XYZ file of C-alpha atoms in Angstrom:
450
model
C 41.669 -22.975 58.500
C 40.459 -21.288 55.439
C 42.591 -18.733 53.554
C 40.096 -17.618 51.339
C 37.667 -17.109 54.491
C 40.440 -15.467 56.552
C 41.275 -12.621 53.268
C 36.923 -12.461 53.662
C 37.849 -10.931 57.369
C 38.201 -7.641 58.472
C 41.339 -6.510 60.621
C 39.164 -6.383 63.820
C 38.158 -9.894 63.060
C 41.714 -10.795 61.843
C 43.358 -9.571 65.120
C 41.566 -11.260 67.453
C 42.436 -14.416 65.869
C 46.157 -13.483 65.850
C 46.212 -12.659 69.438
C 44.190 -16.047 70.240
C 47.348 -18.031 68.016
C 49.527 -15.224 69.960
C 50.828 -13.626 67.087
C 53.408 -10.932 68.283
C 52.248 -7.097 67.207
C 48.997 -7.939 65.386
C 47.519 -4.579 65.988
C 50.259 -2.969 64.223
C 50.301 -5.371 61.029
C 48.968 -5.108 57.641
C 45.718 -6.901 56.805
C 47.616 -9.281 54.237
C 50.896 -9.784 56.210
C 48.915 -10.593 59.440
C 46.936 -12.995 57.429
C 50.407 -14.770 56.361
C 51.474 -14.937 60.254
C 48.420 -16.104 61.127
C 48.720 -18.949 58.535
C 52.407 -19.626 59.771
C 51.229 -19.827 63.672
C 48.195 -22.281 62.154
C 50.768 -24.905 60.590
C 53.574 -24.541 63.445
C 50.479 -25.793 65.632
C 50.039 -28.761 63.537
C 47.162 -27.749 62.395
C 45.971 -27.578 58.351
C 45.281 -25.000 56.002
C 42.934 -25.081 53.193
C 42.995 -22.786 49.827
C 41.304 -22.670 47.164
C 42.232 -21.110 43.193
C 42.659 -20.883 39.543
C 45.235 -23.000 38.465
C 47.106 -21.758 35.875
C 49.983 -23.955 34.262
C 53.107 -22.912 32.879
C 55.198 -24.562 30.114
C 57.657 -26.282 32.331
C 54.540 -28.589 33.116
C 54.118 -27.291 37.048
C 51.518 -24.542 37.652
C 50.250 -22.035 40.370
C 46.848 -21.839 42.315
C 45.458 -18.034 41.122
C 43.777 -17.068 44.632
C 43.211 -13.346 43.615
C 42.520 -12.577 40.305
C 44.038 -14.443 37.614
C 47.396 -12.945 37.273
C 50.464 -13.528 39.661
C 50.937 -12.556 42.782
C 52.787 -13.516 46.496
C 50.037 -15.263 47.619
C 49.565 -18.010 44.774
C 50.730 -21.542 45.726
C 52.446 -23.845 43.862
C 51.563 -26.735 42.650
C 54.172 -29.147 41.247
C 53.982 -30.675 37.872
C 53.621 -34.782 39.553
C 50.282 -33.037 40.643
C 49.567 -32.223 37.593
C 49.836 -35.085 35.605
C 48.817 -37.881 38.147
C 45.136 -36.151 38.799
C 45.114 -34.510 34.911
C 44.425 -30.975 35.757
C 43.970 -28.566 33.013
C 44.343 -24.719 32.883
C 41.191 -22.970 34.660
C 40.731 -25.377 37.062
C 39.264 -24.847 40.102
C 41.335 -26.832 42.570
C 40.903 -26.977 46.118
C 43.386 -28.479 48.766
C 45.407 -28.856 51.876
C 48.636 -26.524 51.667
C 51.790 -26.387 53.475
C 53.886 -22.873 54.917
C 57.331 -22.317 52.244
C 60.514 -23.912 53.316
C 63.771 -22.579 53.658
C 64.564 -21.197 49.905
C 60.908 -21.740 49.080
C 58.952 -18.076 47.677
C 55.379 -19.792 47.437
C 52.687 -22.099 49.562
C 53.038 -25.322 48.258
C 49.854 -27.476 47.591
C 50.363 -30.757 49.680
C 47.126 -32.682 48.598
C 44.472 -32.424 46.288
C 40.590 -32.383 47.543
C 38.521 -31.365 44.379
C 38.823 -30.516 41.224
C 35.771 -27.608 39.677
C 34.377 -29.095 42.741
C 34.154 -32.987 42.908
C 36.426 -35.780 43.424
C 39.507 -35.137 41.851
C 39.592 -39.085 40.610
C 35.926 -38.357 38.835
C 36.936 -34.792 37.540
C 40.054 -36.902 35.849
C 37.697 -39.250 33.528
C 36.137 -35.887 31.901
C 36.639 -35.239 28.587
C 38.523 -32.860 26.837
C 36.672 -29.564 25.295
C 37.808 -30.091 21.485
C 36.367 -33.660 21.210
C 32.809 -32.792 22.495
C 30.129 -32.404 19.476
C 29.139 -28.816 18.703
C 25.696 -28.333 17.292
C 23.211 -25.117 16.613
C 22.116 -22.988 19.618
C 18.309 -24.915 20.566
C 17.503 -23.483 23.432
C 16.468 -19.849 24.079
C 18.137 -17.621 26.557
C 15.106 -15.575 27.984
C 16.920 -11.620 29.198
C 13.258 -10.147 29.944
C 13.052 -9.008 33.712
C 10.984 -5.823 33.697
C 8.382 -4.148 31.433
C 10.212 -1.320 32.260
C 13.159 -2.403 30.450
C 12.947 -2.545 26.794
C 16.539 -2.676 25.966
C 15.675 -6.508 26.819
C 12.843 -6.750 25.464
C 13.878 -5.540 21.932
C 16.630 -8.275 22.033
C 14.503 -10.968 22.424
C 12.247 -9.691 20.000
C 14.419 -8.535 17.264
C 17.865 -10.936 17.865
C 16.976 -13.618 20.343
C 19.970 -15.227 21.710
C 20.575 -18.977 22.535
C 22.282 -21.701 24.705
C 25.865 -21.743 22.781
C 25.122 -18.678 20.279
C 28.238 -16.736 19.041
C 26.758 -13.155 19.185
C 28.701 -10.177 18.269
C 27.755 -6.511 19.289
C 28.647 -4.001 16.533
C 28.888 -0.690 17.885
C 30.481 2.983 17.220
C 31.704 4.942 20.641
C 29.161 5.686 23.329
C 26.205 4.408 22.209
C 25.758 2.455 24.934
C 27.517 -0.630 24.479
C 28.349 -1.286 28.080
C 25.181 -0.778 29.247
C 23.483 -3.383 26.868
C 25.886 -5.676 28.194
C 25.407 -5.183 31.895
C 21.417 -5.509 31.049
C 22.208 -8.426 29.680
C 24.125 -9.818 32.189
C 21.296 -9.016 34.816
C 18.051 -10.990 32.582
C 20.599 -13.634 32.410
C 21.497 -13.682 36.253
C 17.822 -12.889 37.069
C 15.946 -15.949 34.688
C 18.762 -18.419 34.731
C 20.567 -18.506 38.503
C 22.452 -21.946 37.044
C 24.132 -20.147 34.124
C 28.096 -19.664 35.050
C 28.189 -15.577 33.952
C 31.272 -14.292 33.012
C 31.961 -10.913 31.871
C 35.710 -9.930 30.468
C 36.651 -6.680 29.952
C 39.662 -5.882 28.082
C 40.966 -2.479 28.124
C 38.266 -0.738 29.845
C 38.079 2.087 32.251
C 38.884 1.671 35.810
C 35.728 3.325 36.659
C 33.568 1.270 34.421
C 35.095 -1.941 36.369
C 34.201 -1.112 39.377
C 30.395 0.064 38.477
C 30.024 -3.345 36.529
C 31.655 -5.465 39.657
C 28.321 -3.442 41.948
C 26.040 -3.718 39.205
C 26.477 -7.811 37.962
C 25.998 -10.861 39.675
C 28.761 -12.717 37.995
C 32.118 -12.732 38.075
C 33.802 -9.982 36.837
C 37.302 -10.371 35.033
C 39.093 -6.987 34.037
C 42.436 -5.736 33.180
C 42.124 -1.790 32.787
C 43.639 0.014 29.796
C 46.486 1.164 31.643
C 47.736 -2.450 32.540
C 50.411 -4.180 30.162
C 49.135 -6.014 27.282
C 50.686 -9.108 28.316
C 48.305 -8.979 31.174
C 45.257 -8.709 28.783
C 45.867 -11.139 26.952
C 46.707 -13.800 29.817
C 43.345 -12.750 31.474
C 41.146 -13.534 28.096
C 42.955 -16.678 28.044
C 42.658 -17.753 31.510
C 38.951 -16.819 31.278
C 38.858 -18.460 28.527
C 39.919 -21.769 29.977
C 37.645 -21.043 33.234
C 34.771 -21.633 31.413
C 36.214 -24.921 28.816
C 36.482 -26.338 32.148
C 33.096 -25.930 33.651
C 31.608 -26.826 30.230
C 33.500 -30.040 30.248
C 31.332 -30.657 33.613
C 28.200 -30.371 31.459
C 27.889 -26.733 32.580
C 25.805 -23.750 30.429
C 28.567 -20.573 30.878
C 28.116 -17.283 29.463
C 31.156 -15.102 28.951
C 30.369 -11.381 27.882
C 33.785 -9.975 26.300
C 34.428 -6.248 25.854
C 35.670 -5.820 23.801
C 36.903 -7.670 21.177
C 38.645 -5.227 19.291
C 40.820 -3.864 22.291
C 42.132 -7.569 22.728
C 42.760 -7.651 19.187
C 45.027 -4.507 20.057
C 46.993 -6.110 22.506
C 47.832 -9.256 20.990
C 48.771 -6.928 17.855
C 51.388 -5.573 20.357
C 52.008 -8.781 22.570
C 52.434 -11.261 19.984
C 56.192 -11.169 17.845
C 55.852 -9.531 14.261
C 55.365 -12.165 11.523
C 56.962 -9.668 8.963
C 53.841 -9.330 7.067
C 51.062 -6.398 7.670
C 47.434 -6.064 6.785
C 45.919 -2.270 6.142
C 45.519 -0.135 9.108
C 49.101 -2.194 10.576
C 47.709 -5.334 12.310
C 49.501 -8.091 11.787
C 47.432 -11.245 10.680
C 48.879 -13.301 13.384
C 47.425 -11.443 16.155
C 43.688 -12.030 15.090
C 44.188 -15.709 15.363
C 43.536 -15.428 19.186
C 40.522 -13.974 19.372
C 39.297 -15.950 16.911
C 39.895 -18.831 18.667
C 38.428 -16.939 21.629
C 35.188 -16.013 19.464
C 35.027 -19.533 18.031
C 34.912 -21.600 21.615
C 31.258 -20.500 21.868
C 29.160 -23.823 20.861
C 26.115 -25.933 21.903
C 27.455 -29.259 23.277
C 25.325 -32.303 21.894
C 26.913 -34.269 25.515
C 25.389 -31.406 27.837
C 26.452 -27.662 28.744
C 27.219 -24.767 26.283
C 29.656 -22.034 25.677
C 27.571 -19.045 24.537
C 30.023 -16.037 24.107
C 28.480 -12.276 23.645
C 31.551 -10.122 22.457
C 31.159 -6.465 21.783
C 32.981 -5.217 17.930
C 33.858 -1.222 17.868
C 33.205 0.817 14.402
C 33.519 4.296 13.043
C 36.417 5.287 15.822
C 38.415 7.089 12.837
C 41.352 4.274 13.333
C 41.337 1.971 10.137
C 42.434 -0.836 12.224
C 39.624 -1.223 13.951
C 37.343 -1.153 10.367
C 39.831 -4.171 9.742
C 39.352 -6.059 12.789
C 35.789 -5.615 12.456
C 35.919 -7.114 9.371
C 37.987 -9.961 10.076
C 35.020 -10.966 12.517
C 32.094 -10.122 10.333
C 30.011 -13.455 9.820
C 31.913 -15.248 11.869
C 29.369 -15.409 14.260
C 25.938 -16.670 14.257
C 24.082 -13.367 15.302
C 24.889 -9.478 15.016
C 23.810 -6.873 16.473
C 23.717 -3.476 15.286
C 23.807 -0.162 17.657
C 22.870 3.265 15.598
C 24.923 6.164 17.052
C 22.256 8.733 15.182
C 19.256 7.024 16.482
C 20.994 7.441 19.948
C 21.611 10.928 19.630
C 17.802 11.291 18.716
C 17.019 10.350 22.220
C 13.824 12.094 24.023
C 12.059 11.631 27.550
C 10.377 8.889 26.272
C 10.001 6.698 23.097
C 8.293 8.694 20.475
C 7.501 6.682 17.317
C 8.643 3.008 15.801
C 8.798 0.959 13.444
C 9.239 -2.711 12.346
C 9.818 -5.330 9.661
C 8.554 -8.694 9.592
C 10.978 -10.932 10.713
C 12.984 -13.664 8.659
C 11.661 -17.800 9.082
C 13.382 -19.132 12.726
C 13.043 -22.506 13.945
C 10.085 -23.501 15.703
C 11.110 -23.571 18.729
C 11.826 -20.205 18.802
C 8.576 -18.982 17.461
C 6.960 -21.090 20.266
C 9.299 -19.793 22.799
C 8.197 -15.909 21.561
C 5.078 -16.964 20.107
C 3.639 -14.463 22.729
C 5.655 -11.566 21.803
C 6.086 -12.363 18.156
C 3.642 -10.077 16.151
C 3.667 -6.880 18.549
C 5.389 -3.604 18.449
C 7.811 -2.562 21.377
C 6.644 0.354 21.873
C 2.976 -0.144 22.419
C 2.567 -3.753 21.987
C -0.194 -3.257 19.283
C -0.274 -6.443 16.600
C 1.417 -5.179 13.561
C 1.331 -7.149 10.194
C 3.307 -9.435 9.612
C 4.306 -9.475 5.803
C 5.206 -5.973 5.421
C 5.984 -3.211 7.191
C 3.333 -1.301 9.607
C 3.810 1.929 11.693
C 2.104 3.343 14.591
C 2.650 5.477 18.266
C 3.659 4.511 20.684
C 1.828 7.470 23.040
C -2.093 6.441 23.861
C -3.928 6.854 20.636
C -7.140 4.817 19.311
C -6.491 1.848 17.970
C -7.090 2.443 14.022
C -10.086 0.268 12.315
C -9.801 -2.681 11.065
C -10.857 -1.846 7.448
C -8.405 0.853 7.363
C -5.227 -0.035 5.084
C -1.739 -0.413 7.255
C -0.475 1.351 4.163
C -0.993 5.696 4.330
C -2.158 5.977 0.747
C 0.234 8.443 -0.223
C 2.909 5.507 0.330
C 1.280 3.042 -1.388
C 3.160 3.534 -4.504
C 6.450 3.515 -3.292
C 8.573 0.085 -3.223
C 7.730 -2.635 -0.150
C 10.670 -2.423 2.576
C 13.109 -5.235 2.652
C 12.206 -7.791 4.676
C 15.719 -7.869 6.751
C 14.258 -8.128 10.443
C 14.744 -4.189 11.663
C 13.450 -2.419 14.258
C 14.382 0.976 15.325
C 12.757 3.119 18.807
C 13.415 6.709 18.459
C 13.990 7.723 22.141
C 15.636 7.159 25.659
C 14.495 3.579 26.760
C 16.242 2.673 29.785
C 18.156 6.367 31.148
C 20.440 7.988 29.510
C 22.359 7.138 25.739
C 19.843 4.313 25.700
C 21.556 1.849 23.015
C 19.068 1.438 19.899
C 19.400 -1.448 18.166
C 19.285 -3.097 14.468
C 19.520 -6.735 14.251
C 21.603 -7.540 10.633
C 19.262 -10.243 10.859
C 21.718 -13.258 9.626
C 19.509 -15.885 11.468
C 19.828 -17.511 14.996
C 18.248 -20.916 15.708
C 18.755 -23.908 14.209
C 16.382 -23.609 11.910
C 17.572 -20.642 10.384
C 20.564 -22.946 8.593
């Protein structure tokens, strides 16, 4: 018997298997304590029960299976620390076994043997080898998000700030403008193009409401703890998610974590962590942005096989000069940026009314082959544009100009040529409503780009 398929049960279901194991008053039970009896009636039987979890490992060396959510709870099981060292588990494994009822004195389940490990033999998932020692090299492989023409929140992305197997991508962004969504887009071109990826999206400090719309609205798994939840608790989540996905990428895994946000968990271990005595401006102690640096920095491209690619979101111009510090504490630390304009949202219309480009900086070749097809149009009307300085046109149906005309109006011709920093800007809703508009900082992406 399955716990993990009996808590999948309703309490119609869940009652007529008590009364089959003749559980006493299973019609007046709760769902979770007639789940328990029914476990108890199971093993008194002789029979075995099999559960599934997160293990998560204490410092006394022994460590608990995680079978809801990754924070403690009655129904974890325990897993002693001879376990633990004679088949090498790790924190943010995914262990599966054969588990035994409490015994007199006992609180927990106990795990009584050990079937896999992240989901093979727990002998093979013993010889793998530990995240640190694996070779990181430069994102090589691009991560396509275009599902719909429709959708040019995507679109512009791959267009303007391509992202890759094992990039480090930050999100820079003041409040609503549409941060959240970007990142649930994301999450769905990623879930729709690349079913193998391991999605994981963290959210630190959000809304309760905004947790349960991205749980209906992602294909992934969806780890939260809500603003109003002790900061202990966010930080143990970021870490256990953290480890989640070291261990599948030790497995040779590609796992993309999408953290919001950044700044919030910067907040909490600010409050979680003891003081060091010293302060920075804005009172954040430098200790606590160690973390999610460390966080932040475990996105890589393995040379062995798999990749970490982590997609955090950064918060700006909130009034609170702590979060101008964190936000420059993780400035170039990561290997792409991208920027979202609050005024350019606020410009919104019914549809997108004019844009704009500049040519973009020199990226590897395999990205230009990747985008080769998208590489020299607008987004807005996919008309060529040139490509060594800047061109502008409509995107509402209008003839396409001549060919001898000049791309420059002549009453601009004078002026100084645009930088050529990779920006693109679409005046307009795009995808409903407080459409995020982006501006790539342009600090290169691809291997090539170093």
């Amino acid at each position: 018997m399955n716990i993990n398929e009996l808590k999948e049960k309703n309490l119609r279901e869940l009652v007529e298997i008590g009364g089959d194991l003749d559980v006493a008053d299973a019609r007046d039970m709760r769902k979770d304590d007639l789940v328990e009896r029914i476990l108890q009636r199971q093993v008194e039987r002789g029979g075995q029960v099999y559960a599934t979890g997160i293990l998560d490992i204490v410092d006394e060396g022994f460590g608990f299976m995680r079978r809801h959510g990754l924070m403690p709870s009655q129904d974890d099981v325990y897993v002693s620390s001879s376990q633990v060292r004679r088949f090498g588990l790790r924190p943010g494994d995914r262990v599966g076994g054969v588990i035994r009822a409490p015994k007199d004195g006992e609180k927990y389940w106990g795990l009584l043997r050990v079937e896999s490990v992240n989901g093979v033999d727990p002998e093979t998932a013993k010889r793998r080898p530990h995240f640190d020692v694996l070779t990181p090299i430069h994102p090589i492989e691009l991560i396509n998000l275009e599902t719909d023409s429709k959708n040019l929140s995507q679109r512009l992305i791959n267009l303007v700030n391509p992202l890759g197997k094992g990039q480090r991508a930050l999100i820079v962004s003041p409040p609503k403008a549409g941060k959240t969504m970007l990142l649930k887009q994301i999450a769905n071109g990623i879930t729709a193009n690349y079913p193998e990826i391991l999605l994981m999206v963290a959210l630190i400090g959000e809304r309760p409401e905004e947790v349960t719309d991205m749980r209906r609205s992602v294909k992934g798994e969806v780890i939260s703890s809500t603003f109003d939840e002790p900061t202990e608790n966010h930080t143990h989540v970021a870490e256990m998610c953290l480890e989640i996905a070291k261990r599948q990428v030790e497995t040779g895994r590609d796992v993309v974590i999408l953290l919001d946000s950044i700044t919030r968990l910067a907040r909490a271990y600010n409050l979680a962590l003891p003081p060091s005595g010293r302060t920075l401006s804005g009172g954040i102690d430098p200790i606590a942005l160690y973390p999610p640096k460390r966080f932040f920095g475990a996105a890589r491209k393995i040379e062995e096989g798999g990749s970490l690619t982590i997609i955090g979101t950064c918060l700006i111009d909130t009034g609170s000069r702590m979060d101008d510090v964190i936000y420059e504490e993780f400035k170039g630390t990561g290997n792409s940026e991208l920027i979202l304009d609050r005024k350019l949202a606020e410009k919104r219309s019914s549809r997108p009314s004019t844009c704009s480009a500049r040519a973009p900086a020199a990226r590897s070749s395999s990205s230009r082959r990747a985008r080769s097809r998208w590489s020299g149009r607008c987004a807005g009307c996919c008309r060529p544009w040139a490509r060594t300085r800047a061109s502008s046109c409509s995107s509402t149906a209008s003839p396409r100009p001549s060919r001898t005309q000049p791309s420059w109006p002549a009453s601009r011709r004078a002026r100084p040529r645009p930088r050529l920093d990779r920006e693109l800007t679409v005046g307009g809703a795009i995808d409903g409503p407080r459409a995020p508009l982006v501006r790539s900082a342009g600090n290169g992406t691809f291997a090539g780009d170093h």
